[in-house]
mmCIF file of C-alpha atoms and ligand atoms in Angstrom:
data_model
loop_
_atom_site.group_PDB
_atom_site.id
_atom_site.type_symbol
_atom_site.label_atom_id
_atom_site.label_comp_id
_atom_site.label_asym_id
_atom_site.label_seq_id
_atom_site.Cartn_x
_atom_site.Cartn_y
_atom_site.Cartn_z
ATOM 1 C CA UNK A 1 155.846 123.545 116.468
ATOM 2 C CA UNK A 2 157.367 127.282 117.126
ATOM 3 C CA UNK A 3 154.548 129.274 118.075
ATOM 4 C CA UNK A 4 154.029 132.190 114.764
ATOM 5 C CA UNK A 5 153.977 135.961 116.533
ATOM 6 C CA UNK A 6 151.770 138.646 114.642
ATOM 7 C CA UNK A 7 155.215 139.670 113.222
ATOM 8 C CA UNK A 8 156.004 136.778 111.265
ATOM 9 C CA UNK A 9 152.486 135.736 110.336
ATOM 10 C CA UNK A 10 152.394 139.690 108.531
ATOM 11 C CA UNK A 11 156.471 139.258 107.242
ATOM 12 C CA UNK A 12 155.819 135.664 106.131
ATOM 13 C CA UNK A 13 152.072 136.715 104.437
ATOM 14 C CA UNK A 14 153.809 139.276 102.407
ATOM 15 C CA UNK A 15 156.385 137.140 101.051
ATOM 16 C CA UNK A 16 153.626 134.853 99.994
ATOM 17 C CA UNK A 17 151.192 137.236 98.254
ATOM 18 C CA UNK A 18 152.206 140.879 99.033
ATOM 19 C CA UNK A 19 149.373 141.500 100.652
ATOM 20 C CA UNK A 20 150.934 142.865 103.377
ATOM 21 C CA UNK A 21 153.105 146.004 102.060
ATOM 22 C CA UNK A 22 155.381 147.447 104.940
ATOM 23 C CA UNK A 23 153.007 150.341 105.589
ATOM 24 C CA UNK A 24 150.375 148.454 105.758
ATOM 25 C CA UNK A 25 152.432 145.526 107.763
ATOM 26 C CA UNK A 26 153.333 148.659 110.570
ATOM 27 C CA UNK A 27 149.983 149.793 110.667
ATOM 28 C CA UNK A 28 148.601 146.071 111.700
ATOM 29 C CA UNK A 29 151.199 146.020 114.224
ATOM 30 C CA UNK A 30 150.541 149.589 115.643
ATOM 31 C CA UNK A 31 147.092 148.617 115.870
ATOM 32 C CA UNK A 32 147.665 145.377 117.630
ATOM 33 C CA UNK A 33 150.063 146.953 120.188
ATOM 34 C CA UNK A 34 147.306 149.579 120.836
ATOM 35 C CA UNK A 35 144.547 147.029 121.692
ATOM 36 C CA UNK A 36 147.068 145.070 124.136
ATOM 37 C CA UNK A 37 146.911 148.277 125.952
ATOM 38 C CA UNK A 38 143.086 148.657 125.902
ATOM 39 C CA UNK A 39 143.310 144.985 127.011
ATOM 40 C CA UNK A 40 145.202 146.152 130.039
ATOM 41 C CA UNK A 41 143.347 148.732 130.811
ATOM 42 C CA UNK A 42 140.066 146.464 130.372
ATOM 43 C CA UNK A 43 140.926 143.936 132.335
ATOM 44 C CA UNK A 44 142.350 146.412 135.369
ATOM 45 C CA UNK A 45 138.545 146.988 135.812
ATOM 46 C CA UNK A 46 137.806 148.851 139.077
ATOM 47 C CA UNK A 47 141.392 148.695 139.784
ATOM 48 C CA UNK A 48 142.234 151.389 137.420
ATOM 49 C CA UNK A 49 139.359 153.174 137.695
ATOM 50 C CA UNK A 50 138.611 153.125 134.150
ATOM 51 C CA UNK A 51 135.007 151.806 134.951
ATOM 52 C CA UNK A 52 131.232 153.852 134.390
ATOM 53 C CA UNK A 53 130.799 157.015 132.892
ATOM 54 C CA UNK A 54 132.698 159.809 131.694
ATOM 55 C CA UNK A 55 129.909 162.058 131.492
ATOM 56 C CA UNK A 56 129.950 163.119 127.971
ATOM 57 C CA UNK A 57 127.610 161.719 125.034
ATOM 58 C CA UNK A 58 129.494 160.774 121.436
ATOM 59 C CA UNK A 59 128.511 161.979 118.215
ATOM 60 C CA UNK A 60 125.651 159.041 118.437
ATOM 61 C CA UNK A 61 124.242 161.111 121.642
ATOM 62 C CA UNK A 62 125.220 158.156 123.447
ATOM 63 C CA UNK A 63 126.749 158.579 126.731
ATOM 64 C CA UNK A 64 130.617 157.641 126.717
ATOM 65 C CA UNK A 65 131.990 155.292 129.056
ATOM 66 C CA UNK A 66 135.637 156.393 130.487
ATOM 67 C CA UNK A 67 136.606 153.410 128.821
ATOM 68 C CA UNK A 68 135.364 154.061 125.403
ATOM 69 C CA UNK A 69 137.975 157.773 125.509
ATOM 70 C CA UNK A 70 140.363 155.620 127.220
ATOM 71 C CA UNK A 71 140.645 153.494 123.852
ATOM 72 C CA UNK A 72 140.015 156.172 121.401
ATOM 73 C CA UNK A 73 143.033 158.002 122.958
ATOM 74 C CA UNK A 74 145.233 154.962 123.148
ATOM 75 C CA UNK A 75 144.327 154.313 119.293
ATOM 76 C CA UNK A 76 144.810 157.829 118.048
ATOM 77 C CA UNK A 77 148.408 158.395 119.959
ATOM 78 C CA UNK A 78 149.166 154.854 118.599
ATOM 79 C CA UNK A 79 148.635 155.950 115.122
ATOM 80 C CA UNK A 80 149.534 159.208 114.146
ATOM 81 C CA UNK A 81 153.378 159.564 114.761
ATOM 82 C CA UNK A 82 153.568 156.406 112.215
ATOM 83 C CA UNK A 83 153.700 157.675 109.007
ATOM 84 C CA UNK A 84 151.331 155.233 107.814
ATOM 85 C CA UNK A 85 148.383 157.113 108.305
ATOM 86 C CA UNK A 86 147.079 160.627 106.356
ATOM 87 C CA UNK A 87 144.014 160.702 108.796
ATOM 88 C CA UNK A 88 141.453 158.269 111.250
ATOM 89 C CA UNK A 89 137.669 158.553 111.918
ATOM 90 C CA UNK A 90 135.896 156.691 115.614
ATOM 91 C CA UNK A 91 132.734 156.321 116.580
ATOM 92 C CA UNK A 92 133.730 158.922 119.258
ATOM 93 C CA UNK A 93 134.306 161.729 117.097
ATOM 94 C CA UNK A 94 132.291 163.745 115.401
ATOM 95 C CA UNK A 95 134.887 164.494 112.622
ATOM 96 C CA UNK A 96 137.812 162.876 110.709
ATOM 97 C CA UNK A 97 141.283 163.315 112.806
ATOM 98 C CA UNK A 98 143.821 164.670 110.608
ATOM 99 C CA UNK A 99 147.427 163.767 111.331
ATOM 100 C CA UNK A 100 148.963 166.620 113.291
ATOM 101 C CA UNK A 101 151.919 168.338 110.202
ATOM 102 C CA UNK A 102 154.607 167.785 112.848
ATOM 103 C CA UNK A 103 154.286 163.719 111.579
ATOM 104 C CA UNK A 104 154.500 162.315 108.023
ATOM 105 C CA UNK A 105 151.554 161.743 106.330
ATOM 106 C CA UNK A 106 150.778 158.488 104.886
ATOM 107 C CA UNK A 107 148.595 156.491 102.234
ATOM 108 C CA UNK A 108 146.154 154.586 104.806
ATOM 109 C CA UNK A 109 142.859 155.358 106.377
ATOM 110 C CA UNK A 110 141.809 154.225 109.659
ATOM 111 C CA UNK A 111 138.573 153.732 111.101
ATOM 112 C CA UNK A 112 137.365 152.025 114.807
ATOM 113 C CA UNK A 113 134.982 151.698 116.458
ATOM 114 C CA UNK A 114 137.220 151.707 119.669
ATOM 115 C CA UNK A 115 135.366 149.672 122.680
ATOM 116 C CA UNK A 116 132.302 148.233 121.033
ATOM 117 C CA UNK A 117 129.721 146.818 123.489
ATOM 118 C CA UNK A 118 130.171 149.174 126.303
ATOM 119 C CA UNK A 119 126.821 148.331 128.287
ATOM 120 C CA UNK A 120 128.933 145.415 128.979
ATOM 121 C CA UNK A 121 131.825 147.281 130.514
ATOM 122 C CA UNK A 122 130.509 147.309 133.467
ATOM 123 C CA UNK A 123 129.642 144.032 134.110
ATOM 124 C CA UNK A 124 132.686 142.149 132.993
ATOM 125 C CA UNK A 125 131.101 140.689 129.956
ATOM 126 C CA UNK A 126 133.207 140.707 126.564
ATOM 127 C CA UNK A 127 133.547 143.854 124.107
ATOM 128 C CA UNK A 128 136.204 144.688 121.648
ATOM 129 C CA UNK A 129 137.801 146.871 119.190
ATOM 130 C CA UNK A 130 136.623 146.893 115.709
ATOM 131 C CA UNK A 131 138.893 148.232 112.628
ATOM 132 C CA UNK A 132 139.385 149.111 108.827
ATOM 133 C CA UNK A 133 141.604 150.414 106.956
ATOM 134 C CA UNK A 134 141.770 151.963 103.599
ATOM 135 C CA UNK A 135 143.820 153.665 101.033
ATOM 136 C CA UNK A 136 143.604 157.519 100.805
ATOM 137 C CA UNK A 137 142.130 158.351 97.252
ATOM 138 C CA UNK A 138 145.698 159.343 94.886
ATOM 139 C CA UNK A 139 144.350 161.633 92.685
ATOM 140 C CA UNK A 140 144.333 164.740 95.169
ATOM 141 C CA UNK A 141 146.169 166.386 97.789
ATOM 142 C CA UNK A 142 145.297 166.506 101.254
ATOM 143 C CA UNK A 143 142.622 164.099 102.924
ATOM 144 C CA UNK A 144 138.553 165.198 103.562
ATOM 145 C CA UNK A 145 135.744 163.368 105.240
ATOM 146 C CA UNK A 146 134.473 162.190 101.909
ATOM 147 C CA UNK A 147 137.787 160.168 100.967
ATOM 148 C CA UNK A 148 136.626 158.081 103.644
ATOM 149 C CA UNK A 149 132.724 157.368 102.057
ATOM 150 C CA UNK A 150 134.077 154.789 100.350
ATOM 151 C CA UNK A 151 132.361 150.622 99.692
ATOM 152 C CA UNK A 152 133.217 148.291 102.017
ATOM 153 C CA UNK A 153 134.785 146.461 99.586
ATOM 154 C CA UNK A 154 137.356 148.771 98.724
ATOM 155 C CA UNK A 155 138.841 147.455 102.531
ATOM 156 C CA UNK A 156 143.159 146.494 102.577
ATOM 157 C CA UNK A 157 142.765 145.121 105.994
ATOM 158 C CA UNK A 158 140.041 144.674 108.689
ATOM 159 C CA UNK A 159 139.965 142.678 111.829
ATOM 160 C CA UNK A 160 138.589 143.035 115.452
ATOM 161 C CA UNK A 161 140.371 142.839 118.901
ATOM 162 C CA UNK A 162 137.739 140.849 121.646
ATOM 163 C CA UNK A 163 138.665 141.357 125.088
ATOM 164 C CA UNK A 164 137.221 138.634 126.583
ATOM 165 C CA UNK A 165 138.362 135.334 128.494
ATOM 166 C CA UNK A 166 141.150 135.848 125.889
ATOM 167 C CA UNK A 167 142.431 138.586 124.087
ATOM 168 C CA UNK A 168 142.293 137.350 120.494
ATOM 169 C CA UNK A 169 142.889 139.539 117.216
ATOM 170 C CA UNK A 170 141.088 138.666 114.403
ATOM 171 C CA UNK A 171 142.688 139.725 110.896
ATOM 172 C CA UNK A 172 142.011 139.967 107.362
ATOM 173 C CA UNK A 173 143.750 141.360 104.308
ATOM 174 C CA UNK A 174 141.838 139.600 101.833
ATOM 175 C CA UNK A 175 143.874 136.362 101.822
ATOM 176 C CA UNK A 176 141.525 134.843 104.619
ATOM 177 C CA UNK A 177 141.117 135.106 108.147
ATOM 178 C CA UNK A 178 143.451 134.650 110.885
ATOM 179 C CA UNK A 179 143.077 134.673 114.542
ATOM 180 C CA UNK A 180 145.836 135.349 117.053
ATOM 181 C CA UNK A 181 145.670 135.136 120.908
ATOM 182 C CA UNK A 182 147.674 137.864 123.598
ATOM 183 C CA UNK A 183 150.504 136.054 125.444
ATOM 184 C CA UNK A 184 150.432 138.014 127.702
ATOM 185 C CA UNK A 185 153.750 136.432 130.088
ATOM 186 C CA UNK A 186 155.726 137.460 126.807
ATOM 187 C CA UNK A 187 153.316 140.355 125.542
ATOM 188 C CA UNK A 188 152.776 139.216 122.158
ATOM 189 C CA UNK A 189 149.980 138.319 119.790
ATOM 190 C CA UNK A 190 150.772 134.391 118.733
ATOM 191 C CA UNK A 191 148.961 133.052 115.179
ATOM 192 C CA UNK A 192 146.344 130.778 117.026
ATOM 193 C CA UNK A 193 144.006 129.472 114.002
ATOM 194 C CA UNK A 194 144.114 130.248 109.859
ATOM 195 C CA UNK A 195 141.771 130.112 107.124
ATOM 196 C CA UNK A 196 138.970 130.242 109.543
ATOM 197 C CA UNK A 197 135.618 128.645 107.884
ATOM 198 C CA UNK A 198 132.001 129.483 109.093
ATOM 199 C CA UNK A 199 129.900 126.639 107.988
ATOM 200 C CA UNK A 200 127.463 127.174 105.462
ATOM 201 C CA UNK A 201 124.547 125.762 107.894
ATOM 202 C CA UNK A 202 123.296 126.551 111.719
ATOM 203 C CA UNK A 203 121.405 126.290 114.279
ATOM 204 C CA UNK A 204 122.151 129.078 116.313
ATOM 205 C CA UNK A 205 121.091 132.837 116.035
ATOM 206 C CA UNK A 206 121.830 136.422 118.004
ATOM 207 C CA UNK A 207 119.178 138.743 117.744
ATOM 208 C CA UNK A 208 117.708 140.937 120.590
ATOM 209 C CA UNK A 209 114.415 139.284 121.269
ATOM 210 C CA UNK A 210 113.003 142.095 123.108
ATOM 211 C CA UNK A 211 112.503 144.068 120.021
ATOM 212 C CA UNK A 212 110.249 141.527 118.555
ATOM 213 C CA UNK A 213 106.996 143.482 118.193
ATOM 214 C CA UNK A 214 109.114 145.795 116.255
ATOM 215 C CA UNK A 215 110.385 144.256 114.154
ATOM 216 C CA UNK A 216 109.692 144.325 110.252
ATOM 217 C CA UNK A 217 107.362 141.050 108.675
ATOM 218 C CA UNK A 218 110.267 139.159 107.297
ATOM 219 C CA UNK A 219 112.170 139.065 110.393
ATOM 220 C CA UNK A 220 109.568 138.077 112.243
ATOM 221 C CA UNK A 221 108.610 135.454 110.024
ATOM 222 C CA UNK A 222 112.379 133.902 110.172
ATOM 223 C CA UNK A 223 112.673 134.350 113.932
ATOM 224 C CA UNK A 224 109.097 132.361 114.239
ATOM 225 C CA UNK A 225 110.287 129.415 112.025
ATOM 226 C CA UNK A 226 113.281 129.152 114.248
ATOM 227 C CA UNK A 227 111.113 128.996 116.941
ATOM 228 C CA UNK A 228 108.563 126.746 115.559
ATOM 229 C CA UNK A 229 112.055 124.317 115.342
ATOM 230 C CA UNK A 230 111.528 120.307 114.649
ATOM 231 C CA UNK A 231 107.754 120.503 114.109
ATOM 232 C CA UNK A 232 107.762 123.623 112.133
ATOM 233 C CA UNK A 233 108.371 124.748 108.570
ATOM 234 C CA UNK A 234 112.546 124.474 109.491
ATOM 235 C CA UNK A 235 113.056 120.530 110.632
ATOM 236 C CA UNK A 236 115.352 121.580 112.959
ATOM 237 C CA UNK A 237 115.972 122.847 116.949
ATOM 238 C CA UNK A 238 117.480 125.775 116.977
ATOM 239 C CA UNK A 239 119.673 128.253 119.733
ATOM 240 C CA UNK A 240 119.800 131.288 120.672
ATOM 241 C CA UNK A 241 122.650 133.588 121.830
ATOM 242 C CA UNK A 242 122.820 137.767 122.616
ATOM 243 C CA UNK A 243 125.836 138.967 124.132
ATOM 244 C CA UNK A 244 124.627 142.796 122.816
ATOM 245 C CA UNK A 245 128.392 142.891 122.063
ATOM 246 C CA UNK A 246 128.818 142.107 118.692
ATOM 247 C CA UNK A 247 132.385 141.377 118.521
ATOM 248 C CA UNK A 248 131.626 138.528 120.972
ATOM 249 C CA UNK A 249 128.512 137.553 118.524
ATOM 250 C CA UNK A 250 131.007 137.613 115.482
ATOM 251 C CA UNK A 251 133.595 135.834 117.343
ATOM 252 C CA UNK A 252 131.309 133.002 118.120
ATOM 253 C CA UNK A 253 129.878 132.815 114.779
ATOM 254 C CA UNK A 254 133.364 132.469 113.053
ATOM 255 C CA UNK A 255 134.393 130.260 115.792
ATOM 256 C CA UNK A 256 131.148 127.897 114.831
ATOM 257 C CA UNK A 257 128.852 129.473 113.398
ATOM 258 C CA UNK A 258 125.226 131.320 113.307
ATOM 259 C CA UNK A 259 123.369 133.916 112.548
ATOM 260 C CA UNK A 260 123.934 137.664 113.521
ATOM 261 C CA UNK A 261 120.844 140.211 113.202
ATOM 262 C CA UNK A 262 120.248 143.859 113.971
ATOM 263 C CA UNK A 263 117.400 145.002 111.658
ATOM 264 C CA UNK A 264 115.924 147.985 110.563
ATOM 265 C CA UNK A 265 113.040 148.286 113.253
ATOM 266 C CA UNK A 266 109.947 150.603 114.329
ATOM 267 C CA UNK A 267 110.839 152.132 117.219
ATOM 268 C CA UNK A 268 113.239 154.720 115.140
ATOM 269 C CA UNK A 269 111.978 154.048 111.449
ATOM 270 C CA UNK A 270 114.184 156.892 110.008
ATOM 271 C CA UNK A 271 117.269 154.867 110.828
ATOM 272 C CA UNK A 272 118.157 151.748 108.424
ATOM 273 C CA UNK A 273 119.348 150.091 112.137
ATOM 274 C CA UNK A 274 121.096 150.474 115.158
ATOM 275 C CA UNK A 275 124.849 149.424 113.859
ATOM 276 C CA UNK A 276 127.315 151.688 111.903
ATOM 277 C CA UNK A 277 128.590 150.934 108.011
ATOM 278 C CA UNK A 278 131.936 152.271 107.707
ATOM 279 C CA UNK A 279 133.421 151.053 111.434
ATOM 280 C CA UNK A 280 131.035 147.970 112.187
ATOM 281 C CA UNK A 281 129.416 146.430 109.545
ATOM 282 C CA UNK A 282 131.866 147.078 106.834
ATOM 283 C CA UNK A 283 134.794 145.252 109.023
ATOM 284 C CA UNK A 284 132.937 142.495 109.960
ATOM 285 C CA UNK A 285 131.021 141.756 106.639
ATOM 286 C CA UNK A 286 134.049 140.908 105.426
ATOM 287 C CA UNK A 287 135.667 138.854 108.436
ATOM 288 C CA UNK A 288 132.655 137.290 107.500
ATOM 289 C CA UNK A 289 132.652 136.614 103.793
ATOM 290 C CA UNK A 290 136.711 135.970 103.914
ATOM 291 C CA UNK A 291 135.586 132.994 105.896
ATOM 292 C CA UNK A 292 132.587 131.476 103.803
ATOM 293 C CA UNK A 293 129.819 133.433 105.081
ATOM 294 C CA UNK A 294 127.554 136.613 103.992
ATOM 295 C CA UNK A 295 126.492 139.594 105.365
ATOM 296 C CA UNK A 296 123.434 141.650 103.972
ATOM 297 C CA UNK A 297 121.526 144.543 105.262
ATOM 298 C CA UNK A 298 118.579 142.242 104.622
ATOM 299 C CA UNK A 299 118.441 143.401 100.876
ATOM 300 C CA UNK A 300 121.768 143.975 99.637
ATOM 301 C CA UNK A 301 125.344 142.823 100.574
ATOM 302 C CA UNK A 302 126.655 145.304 102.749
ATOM 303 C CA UNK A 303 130.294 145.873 101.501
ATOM 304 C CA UNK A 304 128.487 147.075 98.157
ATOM 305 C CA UNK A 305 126.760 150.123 99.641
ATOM 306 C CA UNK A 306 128.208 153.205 98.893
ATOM 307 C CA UNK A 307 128.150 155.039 102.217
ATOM 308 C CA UNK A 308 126.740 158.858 102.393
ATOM 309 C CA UNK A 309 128.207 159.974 105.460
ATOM 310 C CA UNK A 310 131.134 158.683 108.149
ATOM 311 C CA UNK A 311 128.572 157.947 110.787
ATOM 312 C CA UNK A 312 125.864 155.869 108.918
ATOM 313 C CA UNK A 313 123.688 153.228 110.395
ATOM 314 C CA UNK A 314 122.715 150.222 108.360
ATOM 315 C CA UNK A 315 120.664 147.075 109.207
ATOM 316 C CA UNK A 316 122.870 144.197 109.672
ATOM 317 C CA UNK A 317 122.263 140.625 108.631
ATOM 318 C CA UNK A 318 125.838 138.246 108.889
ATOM 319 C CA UNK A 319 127.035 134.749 109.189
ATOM 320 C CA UNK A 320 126.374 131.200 108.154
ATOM 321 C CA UNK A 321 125.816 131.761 104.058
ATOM 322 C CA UNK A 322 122.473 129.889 103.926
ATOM 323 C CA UNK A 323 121.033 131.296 106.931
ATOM 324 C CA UNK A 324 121.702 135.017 105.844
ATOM 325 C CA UNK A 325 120.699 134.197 102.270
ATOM 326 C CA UNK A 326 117.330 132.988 103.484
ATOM 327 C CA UNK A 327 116.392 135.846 105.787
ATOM 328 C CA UNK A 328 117.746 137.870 102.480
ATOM 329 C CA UNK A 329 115.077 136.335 100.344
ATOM 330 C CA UNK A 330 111.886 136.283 102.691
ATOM 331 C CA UNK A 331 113.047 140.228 102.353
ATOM 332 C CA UNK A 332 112.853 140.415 98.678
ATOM 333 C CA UNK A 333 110.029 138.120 98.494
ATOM 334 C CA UNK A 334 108.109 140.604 100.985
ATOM 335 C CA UNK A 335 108.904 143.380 98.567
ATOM 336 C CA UNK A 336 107.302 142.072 95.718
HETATM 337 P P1 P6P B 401 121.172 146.183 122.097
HETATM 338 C C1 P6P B 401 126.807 147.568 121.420
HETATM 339 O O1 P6P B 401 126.258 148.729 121.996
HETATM 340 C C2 P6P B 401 126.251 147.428 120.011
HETATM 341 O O2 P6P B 401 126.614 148.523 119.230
HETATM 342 C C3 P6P B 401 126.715 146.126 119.396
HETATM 343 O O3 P6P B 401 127.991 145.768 119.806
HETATM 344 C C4 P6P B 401 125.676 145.127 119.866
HETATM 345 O O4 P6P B 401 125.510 144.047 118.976
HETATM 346 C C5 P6P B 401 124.404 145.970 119.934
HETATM 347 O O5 P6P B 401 124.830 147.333 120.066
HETATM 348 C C6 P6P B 401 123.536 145.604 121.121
HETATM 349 O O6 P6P B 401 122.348 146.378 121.010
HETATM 350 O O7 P6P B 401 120.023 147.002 121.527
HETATM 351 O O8 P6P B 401 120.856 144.703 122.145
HETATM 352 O O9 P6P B 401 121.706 146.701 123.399
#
């Protein structure tokens, strides 16, 4: 069978369904090119000396990896001489990025987070690109940081690029998800695997363990029955698996399955959780529910909340659907 590049998959999608309109199909493609050259760059390592720290902190007051601007940059010069875009917002800058007047302004939103995981940089373990896209509000001129504070399920297209043992790219536009791995002898992204299905059931889950005593009772109270496994309250064994990258977590859960977790916890209790809505979560909840799963912030499904501002943190709760709707309902039953 003829091996299916990005560029048909996207043509041949929008014949199907029109998904896929051509501004939309460019900006999947711009975005894919952009992540083969973070891939490069990634995997030069100490070569290029694109490794540690660039000694600067991101709007999180986290400190930036040379990396992380490496793949901001290469995703904002990507993007903005397109025409597809009117503006972009990253996890590495304070503020929206309007495109510059000299270009052509277009209907689409982006948003990335642009090297997620980078603890992991350093130590050659997987991380990735996470991004979303959606349509510029018609009904004014001109494009603000509050036509981006919109629901997670107002999304066109999302999808994730890991850079790990393979450079896959990971793509919805509401049809399903797709998966397509980097070639990289002829430089292209080829369809690998379609309608990807998380089963409903697991026995696997990612959390950080080391935040145990922090955590809130319900989590706690899941994490122990999975614990407790064959002779507890569950029946079953289970796994456990932390990359602290969660593109790599994601990957593996739509790849088999399980059980992704970052809760609210008490070490900064003014924070809903470590993770962001509109360039983490949002993308990935529904990677996640386009291939059978769910993806709460414990309470509520996360493409439903109406974000408040570009950089907001939310607990995250994804994966197999039984799994997430359990952890879901020791939450609510807690609350009563
Ligand atoms: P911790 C990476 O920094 C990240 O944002 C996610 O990719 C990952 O799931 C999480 O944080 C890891 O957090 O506290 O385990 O280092």
């Amino acid at each position: 069978m003829s091996k299916i590049s990005l560029t048909r998959y996207l043509v041949e999608q929008q014949r199907v369904d029109g998904h896929i309109p051509s501004q939309l199909r460019l900006l999947i493609e711009v975005v894919a090119r952009a992540c083969k050259r973070i891939s490069h760059a990634v995997n030069k390592g100490a070569l290029g000396d694109v490794l540690g720290t660039a000694g600067s902190e991101n709007v999180q007051g986290e400190v930036q990896k040379k990396l992380d601007i490496i793949a901001n940059e290469v995703l904002i010069e990507a993007n903005e001489w397109g025409g597809h875009l009117a503006a972009m917002a990253s996890e590495e800058m304070d503020g929206i990025y309007l495109v510059p007047n000299r270009y052509p302004q277009g209907e689409y939103l982006l948003l990335f987070d642009p090297l997620d995981g980078s603890s992991n940089i350093d130590v050659n373990v997987s991380i990735g690109t996470i991004f979303s896209v959606l349509k510029k509000p018609e009904d004014h001129a001109g494009v603000s940081e509050q036509d981006f504070l919109q629901c997670g399920n107002r999304q066109v297209a999302a999808g994730y690029c890991v850079y790990g043992p393979q450079t896959t790219l990971v793509l919805t536009v509401g049809d399903g998800v797709a998966m397509f791995t980097l070639d990289r002898e002829q430089g292209s992204f080829f369809l690998t695997q379609e309608n990807v299905r998380i089963p409903e059931d697991t026995r696997e889950f990612a959390i950080n363990m080391s935040n145990v005593r922090h955590w809130d009772a319900p989590v706690k109270r899941y994490i122990d029955e999975c614990l407790a496994g064959k002779e507890g309250p569950r029946g079953k064994d289970f796994n456990m698996r932390w990359v602290a990258s969660m593109v790599a977590d994601v990957h593996r859960i739509l790849t088999r399955g399980g059980i992704f977790m970052y809760p609210w916890d008490k070490r900064e209790p003014d924070k809903p959780g470590k993770l962001r809505l509109m360039y983490e979560a949002n993308p990935m909840g529904w990677l996640i529910e386009q291939a059978g799963g769910a993806a709460t912030d414990a309470r509520q499904r996360i493409l439903d909340i109406q974000p408040q501002k570009l950089h907001e943190r939310v607990s995250v709760v994804l994966g197999s659907k039984n799994e997430v709707e359990r952890v879901t309902r020791y939450h609510t039953e807690a609350s009563k």
